[in-house]
mmCIF file of C-alpha atoms in Angstrom:
data_model
loop_
_atom_site.group_PDB
_atom_site.id
_atom_site.type_symbol
_atom_site.label_atom_id
_atom_site.label_comp_id
_atom_site.label_asym_id
_atom_site.label_seq_id
_atom_site.Cartn_x
_atom_site.Cartn_y
_atom_site.Cartn_z
ATOM 1 C CA MET S 27 3.086 105.147 -79.515
ATOM 2 C CA LYS S 28 2.577 106.213 -76.276
ATOM 3 C CA ASN S 29 5.623 106.277 -74.124
ATOM 4 C CA LYS S 30 5.941 103.388 -71.623
ATOM 5 C CA ILE S 31 8.427 104.862 -69.152
ATOM 6 C CA LYS S 32 7.260 105.666 -66.033
ATOM 7 C CA THR S 33 8.520 106.785 -62.470
ATOM 8 C CA ALA S 34 8.379 103.821 -59.888
ATOM 9 C CA GLN S 35 5.447 105.986 -58.010
ATOM 10 C CA GLU S 36 3.401 105.739 -61.023
ATOM 11 C CA ALA S 37 4.163 102.060 -61.919
ATOM 12 C CA ILE S 38 3.263 100.879 -58.346
ATOM 13 C CA ALA S 39 0.201 103.672 -58.755
ATOM 14 C CA PRO S 40 -2.361 100.719 -59.202
ATOM 15 C CA ILE S 41 -1.583 98.149 -56.500
ATOM 16 C CA GLN S 42 -3.917 98.621 -53.773
ATOM 17 C CA ASP S 43 -4.094 96.590 -50.689
ATOM 18 C CA GLY S 44 -4.692 92.753 -51.083
ATOM 19 C CA ALA S 45 -3.085 92.427 -54.248
ATOM 20 C CA THR S 46 -1.300 89.734 -55.672
ATOM 21 C CA ILE S 47 2.491 90.488 -56.780
ATOM 22 C CA MET S 48 4.904 88.763 -58.709
ATOM 23 C CA VAL S 49 8.480 89.947 -58.139
ATOM 24 C CA GLY S 50 11.730 88.901 -59.860
ATOM 25 C CA GLY S 51 15.071 88.162 -58.599
ATOM 26 C CA PHE S 52 17.136 85.698 -56.966
ATOM 27 C CA MET S 53 18.310 85.945 -53.494
ATOM 28 C CA ALA S 54 17.891 89.726 -53.706
ATOM 29 C CA THR S 55 20.259 89.792 -56.763
ATOM 30 C CA GLY S 56 18.302 91.390 -59.758
ATOM 31 C CA THR S 57 15.225 92.337 -57.367
ATOM 32 C CA PRO S 58 13.463 95.271 -58.543
ATOM 33 C CA GLU S 59 14.931 97.339 -55.444
ATOM 34 C CA ILE S 60 13.132 100.763 -56.869
ATOM 35 C CA LEU S 61 9.792 99.678 -57.251
ATOM 36 C CA ILE S 62 10.109 97.654 -53.415
ATOM 37 C CA ASP S 63 11.240 101.447 -52.264
ATOM 38 C CA ALA S 64 8.074 102.853 -53.822
ATOM 39 C CA LEU S 65 5.904 99.762 -52.372
ATOM 40 C CA VAL S 66 7.416 100.476 -48.666
ATOM 41 C CA GLU S 67 6.686 104.607 -49.278
ATOM 42 C CA LYS S 68 3.273 103.826 -50.508
ATOM 43 C CA GLY S 69 2.203 101.662 -47.375
ATOM 44 C CA VAL S 70 -0.089 99.023 -48.953
ATOM 45 C CA LYS S 71 -0.707 96.077 -47.062
ATOM 46 C CA ASN S 72 -2.330 92.544 -47.175
ATOM 47 C CA LEU S 73 -0.055 91.572 -50.159
ATOM 48 C CA THR S 74 0.320 88.205 -51.521
ATOM 49 C CA ILE S 75 4.204 88.168 -52.773
ATOM 50 C CA ILE S 76 5.212 85.364 -55.484
ATOM 51 C CA CYS S 77 8.769 85.603 -55.725
ATOM 52 C CA ASN S 78 11.808 82.976 -55.573
ATOM 53 C CA ASP S 79 12.806 84.028 -51.906
ATOM 54 C CA ALA S 80 12.305 85.911 -48.964
ATOM 55 C CA GLY S 81 15.044 88.273 -49.682
ATOM 56 C CA VAL S 82 17.538 88.973 -47.015
ATOM 57 C CA PRO S 83 16.745 91.746 -43.754
ATOM 58 C CA GLY S 84 16.978 95.042 -45.103
ATOM 59 C CA ARG S 85 16.921 93.864 -49.064
ATOM 60 C CA GLY S 86 14.124 92.667 -51.769
ATOM 61 C CA ILE S 87 11.071 91.177 -50.335
ATOM 62 C CA GLY S 88 12.931 91.586 -46.911
ATOM 63 C CA LYS S 89 11.831 95.432 -46.985
ATOM 64 C CA LEU S 90 8.498 94.281 -47.159
ATOM 65 C CA LEU S 91 8.403 91.743 -44.739
ATOM 66 C CA THR S 92 9.975 94.266 -42.048
ATOM 67 C CA ASN S 93 7.221 96.805 -42.895
ATOM 68 C CA GLY S 94 4.489 94.301 -41.913
ATOM 69 C CA GLN S 95 3.256 94.636 -45.871
ATOM 70 C CA ILE S 96 3.057 90.929 -46.355
ATOM 71 C CA LYS S 97 0.074 88.836 -45.905
ATOM 72 C CA THR S 98 1.276 85.447 -47.876
ATOM 73 C CA LEU S 99 4.622 84.749 -49.180
ATOM 74 C CA ILE S 100 4.581 82.267 -51.766
ATOM 75 C CA ALA S 101 8.013 81.360 -52.516
ATOM 76 C CA SER S 102 11.056 78.353 -53.063
ATOM 77 C CA HIS S 103 13.523 79.616 -50.671
ATOM 78 C CA VAL S 104 13.082 81.807 -47.311
ATOM 79 C CA GLY S 105 16.239 80.357 -45.304
ATOM 80 C CA LEU S 106 18.238 83.544 -45.801
ATOM 81 C CA ASN S 107 15.660 85.897 -43.667
ATOM 82 C CA PRO S 108 15.005 84.977 -40.267
ATOM 83 C CA GLU S 109 11.704 87.577 -40.384
ATOM 84 C CA VAL S 110 10.443 84.779 -42.126
ATOM 85 C CA ALA S 111 10.171 81.911 -39.349
ATOM 86 C CA GLN S 112 9.123 85.029 -36.765
ATOM 87 C CA ARG S 113 6.467 86.171 -38.416
ATOM 88 C CA MET S 114 5.026 82.807 -39.254
ATOM 89 C CA ASN S 115 5.631 81.738 -35.285
ATOM 90 C CA THR S 116 3.888 85.215 -33.603
ATOM 91 C CA ASP S 117 1.158 85.086 -31.849
ATOM 92 C CA VAL S 118 0.128 88.680 -32.853
ATOM 93 C CA PRO S 119 -2.603 88.165 -35.165
ATOM 94 C CA GLU S 120 -1.655 91.120 -37.143
ATOM 95 C CA ASP S 121 1.825 90.204 -37.870
ATOM 96 C CA LYS S 122 0.924 86.523 -38.998
ATOM 97 C CA LEU S 123 2.845 85.365 -42.352
ATOM 98 C CA GLU S 124 1.165 82.602 -44.073
ATOM 99 C CA CYS S 125 4.285 80.840 -46.196
ATOM 100 C CA VAL S 126 3.835 78.529 -49.000
ATOM 101 C CA LEU S 127 6.985 77.011 -49.605
ATOM 102 C CA VAL S 128 7.193 75.480 -53.268
ATOM 103 C CA PRO S 129 10.026 73.792 -54.819
ATOM 104 C CA GLN S 130 11.803 75.726 -57.165
ATOM 105 C CA GLY S 131 10.953 73.979 -60.353
ATOM 106 C CA THR S 132 7.278 73.639 -59.674
ATOM 107 C CA LEU S 133 7.283 77.345 -58.396
ATOM 108 C CA ALA S 134 8.434 78.383 -61.906
ATOM 109 C CA GLU S 135 5.955 75.532 -63.593
ATOM 110 C CA ARG S 136 2.790 77.207 -61.739
ATOM 111 C CA ILE S 137 3.829 80.707 -62.864
ATOM 112 C CA ARG S 138 4.322 79.600 -66.443
ATOM 113 C CA ALA S 139 0.995 77.543 -66.090
ATOM 114 C CA GLY S 140 -0.951 80.310 -65.469
ATOM 115 C CA GLY S 141 0.526 82.658 -67.908
ATOM 116 C CA ALA S 142 -0.068 79.953 -70.188
ATOM 117 C CA GLY S 143 -3.335 79.647 -69.259
ATOM 118 C CA LEU S 144 -3.264 76.257 -68.374
ATOM 119 C CA GLY S 145 -5.328 74.498 -65.436
ATOM 120 C CA GLY S 146 -2.518 72.908 -63.849
ATOM 121 C CA PHE S 147 0.082 70.621 -64.298
ATOM 122 C CA LEU S 148 1.233 66.796 -62.897
ATOM 123 C CA THR S 149 4.714 66.626 -60.900
ATOM 124 C CA PRO S 150 6.550 63.935 -59.129
ATOM 125 C CA THR S 151 8.013 66.168 -57.161
ATOM 126 C CA GLY S 152 6.499 66.255 -53.715
ATOM 127 C CA VAL S 153 4.397 63.167 -53.549
ATOM 128 C CA GLY S 154 5.052 61.415 -50.051
ATOM 129 C CA THR S 155 6.110 64.324 -48.644
ATOM 130 C CA ILE S 156 4.294 67.350 -47.106
ATOM 131 C CA VAL S 157 4.244 69.010 -50.012
ATOM 132 C CA ALA S 158 1.486 66.645 -51.099
ATOM 133 C CA GLU S 159 -0.505 67.695 -47.908
ATOM 134 C CA GLY S 160 -4.095 69.425 -49.079
ATOM 135 C CA LYS S 161 -3.449 68.585 -52.989
ATOM 136 C CA GLN S 162 -4.918 65.707 -55.283
ATOM 137 C CA VAL S 163 -2.918 62.959 -55.965
ATOM 138 C CA ILE S 164 -3.317 61.592 -59.712
ATOM 139 C CA ASN S 165 -1.808 58.287 -60.849
ATOM 140 C CA VAL S 166 -1.015 57.680 -64.381
ATOM 141 C CA GLU S 167 -0.140 54.259 -65.753
ATOM 142 C CA GLY S 168 1.031 53.272 -61.933
ATOM 143 C CA LYS S 169 3.365 56.773 -61.006
ATOM 144 C CA ASP S 170 1.409 58.783 -58.519
ATOM 145 C CA TYR S 171 1.957 62.397 -59.082
ATOM 146 C CA LEU S 172 0.635 65.641 -57.821
ATOM 147 C CA LEU S 173 -1.583 68.087 -59.457
ATOM 148 C CA GLU S 174 -0.115 71.470 -59.175
ATOM 149 C CA LYS S 175 -2.350 74.354 -59.901
ATOM 150 C CA PRO S 176 -1.385 77.867 -61.899
ATOM 151 C CA LEU S 177 -0.407 80.822 -60.044
ATOM 152 C CA LYS S 178 -1.497 83.944 -61.402
ATOM 153 C CA ALA S 179 -0.888 87.699 -60.028
ATOM 154 C CA ASP S 180 -2.314 91.215 -60.794
ATOM 155 C CA PHE S 181 0.907 93.011 -61.211
ATOM 156 C CA ALA S 182 4.680 92.002 -62.026
ATOM 157 C CA LEU S 183 7.702 93.613 -60.663
ATOM 158 C CA ILE S 184 10.967 93.036 -62.711
ATOM 159 C CA ARG S 185 14.369 95.218 -62.711
ATOM 160 C CA GLY S 186 15.856 96.035 -66.279
ATOM 161 C CA SER S 187 19.220 97.726 -67.019
ATOM 162 C CA VAL S 188 17.737 99.749 -69.860
ATOM 163 C CA THR S 189 14.432 100.403 -71.144
ATOM 164 C CA ASP S 190 13.295 102.128 -74.470
ATOM 165 C CA GLU S 191 10.014 104.589 -74.839
ATOM 166 C CA PHE S 192 8.474 101.231 -76.390
ATOM 167 C CA GLY S 193 8.983 99.043 -73.360
ATOM 168 C CA ASN S 194 11.661 97.178 -74.586
ATOM 169 C CA THR S 195 13.973 96.033 -71.739
ATOM 170 C CA LEU S 196 17.684 94.959 -71.556
ATOM 171 C CA TYR S 197 18.830 92.806 -68.980
ATOM 172 C CA ASN S 198 22.346 92.822 -67.855
ATOM 173 C CA GLU S 199 23.539 90.757 -65.179
ATOM 174 C CA ALA S 200 20.028 90.122 -63.592
ATOM 175 C CA THR S 201 18.750 86.613 -62.508
#
C-alpha cells in the first residue's frame, strides 16, 4: 500500500484559487493549524470556507481572513472574530466577505447530506426568520419546513494527533 503521510505543503498542493474547503475544529480548537499556515503561505485566494466558526484573530480560520484569502465563509458562529464584520461591511470590493450564517445543527446536517449524496433535507429550524429568506418552504401535514440543500467541498482539512502510513488517524482531545 502507498504511504499516505505527506508534508503540509504536499497535502495542500492541489488547492487552487476559488476552491471550496471544509475545515474541522471548534472555536479554533482542533483546527488544522499547520495546514492553515501552509494555505496562508501558498497565498491561494477567493476560497469558500465551510466550517463551524471564523476562529479568532490570529488563529484558525482567522489567519485566512486576515490574509484576505476567503471570499465566502459558511459558518454557524462568527462572533469571536471582529474581522468578519469588518470585511462584510467594507466598501472595498476586493476585500468584501460574503458570510452565510447557518444554524449549527443545520450546518452539520447539510454537510452530512452532501456526503451521503442527498439532494437536501427538511427542517423546521429557521422557519419564519431571516434564515428562511430565499429558501423553499415545504408544508408537510400542516407544518412548514425549510428545504436545506447539501454542502460539498473540493477539499476537507482536519487535524489528527497521530496518523500511520495507511491513513488511520487518532484524534486526541480534538473537537
